[in-house]
Coordinates of C-alpha atoms in Angstrom, one line a residue:
X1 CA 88.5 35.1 70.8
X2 CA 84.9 36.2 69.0
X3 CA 85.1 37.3 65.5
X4 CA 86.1 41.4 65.9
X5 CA 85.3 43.9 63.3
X6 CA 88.1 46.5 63.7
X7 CA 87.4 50.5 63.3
X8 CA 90.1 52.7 62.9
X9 CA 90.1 56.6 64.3
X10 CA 91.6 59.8 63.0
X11 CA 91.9 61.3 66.4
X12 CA 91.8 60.3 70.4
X13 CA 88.6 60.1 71.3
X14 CA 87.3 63.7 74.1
X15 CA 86.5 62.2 77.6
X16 CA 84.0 64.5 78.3
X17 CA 81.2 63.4 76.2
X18 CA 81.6 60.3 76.7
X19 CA 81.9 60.5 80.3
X20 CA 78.8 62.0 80.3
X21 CA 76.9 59.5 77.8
X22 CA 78.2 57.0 80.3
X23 CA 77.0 58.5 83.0
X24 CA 73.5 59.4 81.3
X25 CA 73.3 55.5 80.2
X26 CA 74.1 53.8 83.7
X27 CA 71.3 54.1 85.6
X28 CA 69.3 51.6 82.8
X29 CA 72.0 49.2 82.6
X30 CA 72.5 49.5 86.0
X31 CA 68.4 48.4 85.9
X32 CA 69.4 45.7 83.1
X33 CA 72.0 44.2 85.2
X34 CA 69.5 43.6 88.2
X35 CA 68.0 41.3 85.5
X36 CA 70.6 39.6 84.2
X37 CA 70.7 37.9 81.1
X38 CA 72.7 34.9 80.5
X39 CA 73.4 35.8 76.9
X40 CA 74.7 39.5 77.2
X41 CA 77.4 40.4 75.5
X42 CA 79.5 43.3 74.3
X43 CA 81.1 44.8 72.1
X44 CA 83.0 43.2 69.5
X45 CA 84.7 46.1 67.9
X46 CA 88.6 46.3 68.0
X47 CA 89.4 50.2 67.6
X48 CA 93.0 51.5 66.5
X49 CA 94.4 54.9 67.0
X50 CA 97.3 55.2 64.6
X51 CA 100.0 57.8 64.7
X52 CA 99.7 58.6 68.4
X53 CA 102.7 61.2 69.4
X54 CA 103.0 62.2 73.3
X55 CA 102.2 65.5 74.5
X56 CA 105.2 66.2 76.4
X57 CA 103.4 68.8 78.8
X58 CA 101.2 66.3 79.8
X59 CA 103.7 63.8 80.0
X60 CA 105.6 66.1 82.5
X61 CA 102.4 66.5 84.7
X62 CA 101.9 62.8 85.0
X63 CA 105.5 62.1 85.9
X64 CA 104.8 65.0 89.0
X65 CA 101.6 63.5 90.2
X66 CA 102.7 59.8 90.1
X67 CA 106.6 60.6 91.6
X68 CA 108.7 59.3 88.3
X69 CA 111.4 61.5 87.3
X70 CA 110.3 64.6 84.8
X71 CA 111.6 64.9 81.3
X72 CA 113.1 61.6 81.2
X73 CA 112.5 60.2 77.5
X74 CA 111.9 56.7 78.6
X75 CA 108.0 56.1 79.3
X76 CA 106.9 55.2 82.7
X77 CA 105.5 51.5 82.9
X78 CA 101.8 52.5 83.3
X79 CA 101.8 55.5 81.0
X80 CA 100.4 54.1 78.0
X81 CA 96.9 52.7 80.0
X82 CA 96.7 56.7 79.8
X83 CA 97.0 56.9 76.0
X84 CA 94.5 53.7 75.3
X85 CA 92.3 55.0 78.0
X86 CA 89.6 57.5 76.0
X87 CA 89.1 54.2 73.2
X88 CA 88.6 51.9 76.5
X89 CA 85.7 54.5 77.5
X90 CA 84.4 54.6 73.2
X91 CA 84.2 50.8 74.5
X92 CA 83.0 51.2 77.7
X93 CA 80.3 53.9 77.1
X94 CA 78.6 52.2 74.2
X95 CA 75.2 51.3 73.9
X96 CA 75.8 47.7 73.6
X97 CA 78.2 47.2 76.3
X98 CA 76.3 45.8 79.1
X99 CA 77.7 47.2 82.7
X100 CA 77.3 51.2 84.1
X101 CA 80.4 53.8 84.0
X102 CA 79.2 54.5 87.1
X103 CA 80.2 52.6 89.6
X104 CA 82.6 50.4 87.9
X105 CA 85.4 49.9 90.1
X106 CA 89.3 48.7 88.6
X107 CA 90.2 45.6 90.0
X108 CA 93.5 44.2 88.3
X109 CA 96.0 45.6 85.7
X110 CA 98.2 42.9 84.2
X111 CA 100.9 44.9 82.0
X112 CA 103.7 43.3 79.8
X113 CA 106.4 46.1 78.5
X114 CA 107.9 44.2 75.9
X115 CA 110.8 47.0 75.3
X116 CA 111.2 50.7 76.5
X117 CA 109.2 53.4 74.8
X118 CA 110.4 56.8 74.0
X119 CA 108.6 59.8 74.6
X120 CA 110.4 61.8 71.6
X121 CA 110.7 58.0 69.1
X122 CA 108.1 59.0 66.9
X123 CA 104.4 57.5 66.6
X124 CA 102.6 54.6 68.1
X125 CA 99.4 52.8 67.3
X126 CA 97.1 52.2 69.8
X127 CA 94.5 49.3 69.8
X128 CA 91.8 48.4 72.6
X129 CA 89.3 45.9 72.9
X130 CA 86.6 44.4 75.3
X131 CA 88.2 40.6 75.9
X132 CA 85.4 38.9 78.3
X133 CA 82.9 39.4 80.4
X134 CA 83.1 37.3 84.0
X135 CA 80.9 36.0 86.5
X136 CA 81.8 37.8 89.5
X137 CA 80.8 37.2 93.8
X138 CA 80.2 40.7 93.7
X139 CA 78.6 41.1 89.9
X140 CA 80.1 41.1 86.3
X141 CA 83.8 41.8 85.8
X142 CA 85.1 42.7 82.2
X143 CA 88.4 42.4 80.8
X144 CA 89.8 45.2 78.7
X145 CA 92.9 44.7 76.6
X146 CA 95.2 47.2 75.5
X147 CA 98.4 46.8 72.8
X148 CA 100.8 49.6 71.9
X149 CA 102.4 49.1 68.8
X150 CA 105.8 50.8 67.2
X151 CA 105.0 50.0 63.5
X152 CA 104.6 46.4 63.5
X153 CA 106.1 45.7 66.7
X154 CA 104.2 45.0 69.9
X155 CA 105.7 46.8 72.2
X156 CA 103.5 47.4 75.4
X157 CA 100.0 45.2 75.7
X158 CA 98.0 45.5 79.6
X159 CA 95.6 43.5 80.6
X160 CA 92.6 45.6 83.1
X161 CA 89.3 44.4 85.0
X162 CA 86.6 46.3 86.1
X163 CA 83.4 45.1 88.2
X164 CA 80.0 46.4 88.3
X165 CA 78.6 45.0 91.7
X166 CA 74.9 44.3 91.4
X167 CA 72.7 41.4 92.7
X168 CA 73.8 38.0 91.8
X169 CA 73.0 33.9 92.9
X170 CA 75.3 33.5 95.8
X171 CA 76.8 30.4 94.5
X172 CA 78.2 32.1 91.6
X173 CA 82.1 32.4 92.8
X174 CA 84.9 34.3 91.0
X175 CA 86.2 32.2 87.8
X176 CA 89.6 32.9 88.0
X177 CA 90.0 32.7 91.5
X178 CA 90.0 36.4 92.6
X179 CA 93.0 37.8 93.8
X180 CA 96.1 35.8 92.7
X181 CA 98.0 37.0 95.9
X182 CA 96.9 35.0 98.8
X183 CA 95.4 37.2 102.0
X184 CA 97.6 34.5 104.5
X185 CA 101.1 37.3 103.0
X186 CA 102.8 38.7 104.9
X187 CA 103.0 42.5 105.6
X188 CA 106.3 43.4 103.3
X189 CA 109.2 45.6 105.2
X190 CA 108.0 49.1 105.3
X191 CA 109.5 51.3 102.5
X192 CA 108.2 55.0 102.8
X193 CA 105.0 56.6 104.1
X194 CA 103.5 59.2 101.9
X195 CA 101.0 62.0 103.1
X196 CA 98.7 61.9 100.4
X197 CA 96.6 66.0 99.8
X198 CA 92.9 65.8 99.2
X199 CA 93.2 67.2 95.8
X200 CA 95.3 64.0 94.0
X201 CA 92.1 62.9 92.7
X202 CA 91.7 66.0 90.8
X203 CA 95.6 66.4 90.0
X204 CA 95.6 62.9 88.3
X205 CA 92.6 63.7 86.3
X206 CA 93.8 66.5 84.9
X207 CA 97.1 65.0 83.8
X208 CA 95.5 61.6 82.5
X209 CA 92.0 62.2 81.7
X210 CA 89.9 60.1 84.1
X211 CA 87.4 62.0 85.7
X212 CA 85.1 59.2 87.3
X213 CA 83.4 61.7 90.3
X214 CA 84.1 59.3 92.8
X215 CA 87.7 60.4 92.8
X216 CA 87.3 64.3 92.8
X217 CA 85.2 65.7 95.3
X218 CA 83.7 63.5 98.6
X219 CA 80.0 64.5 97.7
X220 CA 80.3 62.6 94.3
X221 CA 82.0 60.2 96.2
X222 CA 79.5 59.7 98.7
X223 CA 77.0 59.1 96.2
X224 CA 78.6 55.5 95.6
X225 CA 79.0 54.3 98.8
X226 CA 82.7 56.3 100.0
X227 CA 82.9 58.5 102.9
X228 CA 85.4 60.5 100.9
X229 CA 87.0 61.0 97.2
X230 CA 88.9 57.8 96.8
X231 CA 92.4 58.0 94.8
X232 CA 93.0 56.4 91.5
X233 CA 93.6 52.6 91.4
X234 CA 96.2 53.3 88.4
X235 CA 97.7 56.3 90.3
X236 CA 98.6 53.9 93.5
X237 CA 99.8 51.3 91.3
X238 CA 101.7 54.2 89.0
X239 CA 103.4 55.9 92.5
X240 CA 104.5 52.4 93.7
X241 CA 105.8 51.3 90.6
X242 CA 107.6 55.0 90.0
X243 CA 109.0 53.6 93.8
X244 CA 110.1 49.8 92.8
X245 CA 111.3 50.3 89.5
X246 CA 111.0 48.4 86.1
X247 CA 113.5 46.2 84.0
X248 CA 113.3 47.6 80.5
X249 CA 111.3 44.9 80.0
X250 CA 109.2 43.9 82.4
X251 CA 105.7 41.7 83.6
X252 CA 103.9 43.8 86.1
X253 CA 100.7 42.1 87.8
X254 CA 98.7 45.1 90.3
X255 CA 95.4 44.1 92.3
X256 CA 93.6 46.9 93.8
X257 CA 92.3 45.2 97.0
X258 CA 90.5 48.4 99.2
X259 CA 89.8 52.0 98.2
X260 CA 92.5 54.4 99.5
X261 CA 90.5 57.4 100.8
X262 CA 91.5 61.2 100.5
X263 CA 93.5 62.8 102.3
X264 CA 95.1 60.0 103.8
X265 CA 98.8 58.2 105.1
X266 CA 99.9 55.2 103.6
X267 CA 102.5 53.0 103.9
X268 CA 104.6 51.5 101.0
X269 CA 106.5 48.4 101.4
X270 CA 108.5 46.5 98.8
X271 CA 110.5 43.1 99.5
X272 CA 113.4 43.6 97.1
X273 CA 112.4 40.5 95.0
X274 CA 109.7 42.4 93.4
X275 CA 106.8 42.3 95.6
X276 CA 105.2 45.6 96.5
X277 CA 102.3 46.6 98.2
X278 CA 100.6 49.8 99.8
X279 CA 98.7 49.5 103.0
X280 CA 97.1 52.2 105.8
X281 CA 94.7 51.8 109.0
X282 CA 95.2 47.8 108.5
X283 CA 93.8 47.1 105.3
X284 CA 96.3 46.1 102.0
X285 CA 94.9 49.2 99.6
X286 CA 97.4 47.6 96.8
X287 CA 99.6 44.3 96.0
X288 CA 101.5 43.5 93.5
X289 CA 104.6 41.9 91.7
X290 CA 107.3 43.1 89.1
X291 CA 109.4 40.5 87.2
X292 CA 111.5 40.4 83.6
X293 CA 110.4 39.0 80.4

């Protein structure tokens, strides 16, 4: 890892602004990246929120949009992406980072719960960092780490890629190898089927904060390529894993694998040895894998 300088905040970063200094900023990058350079980079800060307590209301409308049980003390598994996700956008809507907010599409979370978090256990640090930037098929992909901390302990760390799809040699392949869950799998038995409303875009938003336009309203949407507003890649893999379950502590790998649009059916399946996946209209939307540590 590059030599980080570390910046520490007083307070959460506010989403809006810097939603909309991303979106102001992409359509130059977005120029940039159709001439790429070799040598970009990104930013090397590390930022750290200390003394981050929950706010329970929200808390309680995130557990009713993703399906966990409300008012239960013990955090869901994908909660705190929500908490480090306004210092991933500080990151991701800086001057120096290379790729467009808009447009960039999630691609993988890779979380690690090292032990249960509380929702009443007192404060957390937060830290967040741009890892690497990837040759992708499709474009650039980035890796963003986040690492939850109860004083000194680590006690949640999650491992997220985005891609910003824009012209690129044809040889270049995906380093890593792409998906990590071969296409040859087999459909898993069929769980549950859940009728999803056209406004979950806009109820996740509100209870976590992401407001990218392609998931609110199917104009916005439309603008980027989908025929309607497209649900949240965390919310699928949040409602699935709120399905499956968790060992208190727990390795979760999620690949978001097609867009699942709004309103829509789809079909959850699970294998009982961890495995889950959603699909609908015969494409995978989701896979994904839960095991101890």
């Amino acid at each position: 890892m590059a030599d980080r300088s570390v910046r520490t905040l007083d307070r959460s970063p506010a989403l809006t602004p810097l939603l909309a200094r991303g979106a102001l900023l992409s359509p130059f990058k977005k120029a940039a990246l159709d001439r790429p350079r070799p040598d970009a980079g990104h930013p090397g800060t590390r930022l750290v929120l200390p003394g981050v307590r929950l706010d329970l209301a929200r808390l309680a409308a995130y557990e009713r949009v993703c399906g966990f049980p409300v008012g239960d003390d013990s955090l869901p598994i994908t909660y705190p992406h929500v908490l480090g996700f306004p210092l991933a956008m500080r990151l991701m809507t800086d001057r120096d980072f290379p790729l467009p907010l808009l447009g960039l599409v999630h691609t993988s979370v890779e979380i690690v719960r090292w032990r249960p978090l509380t929702a009443t256990g007192g404060y957390y640090e937060l830290t967040v960092y741009v890892e690497e930037l990837t040759p992708h098929r499709r474009g650039t992909e980035v890796a963003v780490q986040t690492e939850v901390r109860d004083g000194e302990e680590l006690v949640w760390e999650s491992r997220s890629t985005y891609l910003a799809r824009h012209r690129r040699d044809p040889a270049v392949g995906t380093p890593r190898g792409g998906a990590g869950f071969g296409d040859e799998r087999e459909a898993l038995p069929l769980v549950a089927e859940w009728r999803l409303c056209g406004d979950l875009g806009r109820r996740y938003a509100a209870a976590s904060g992401d407001r990218n336009p392609i998931h609110l309203h199917p104009l916005a949407a439309r603008l980027f390529g989908f025929r309607r507003a497209i649900a949240h890649g965390m919310w699928t893999a949040a409602r699935c894993l709120a399905a499956h379950g968790a060992p208190p502590s727990a390795w979760v790998r999620t690949e978001f694998r097609a867009p699942v649009l709004l309103p829509g059916t789809v079909e959850y399946g699970a294998d009982g040895f961890g495995g889950f996946e959603l699909r609908g209209g015969g494409r995978v939307h989701l896979r994904g894998d839960v095991r101890g540590v």
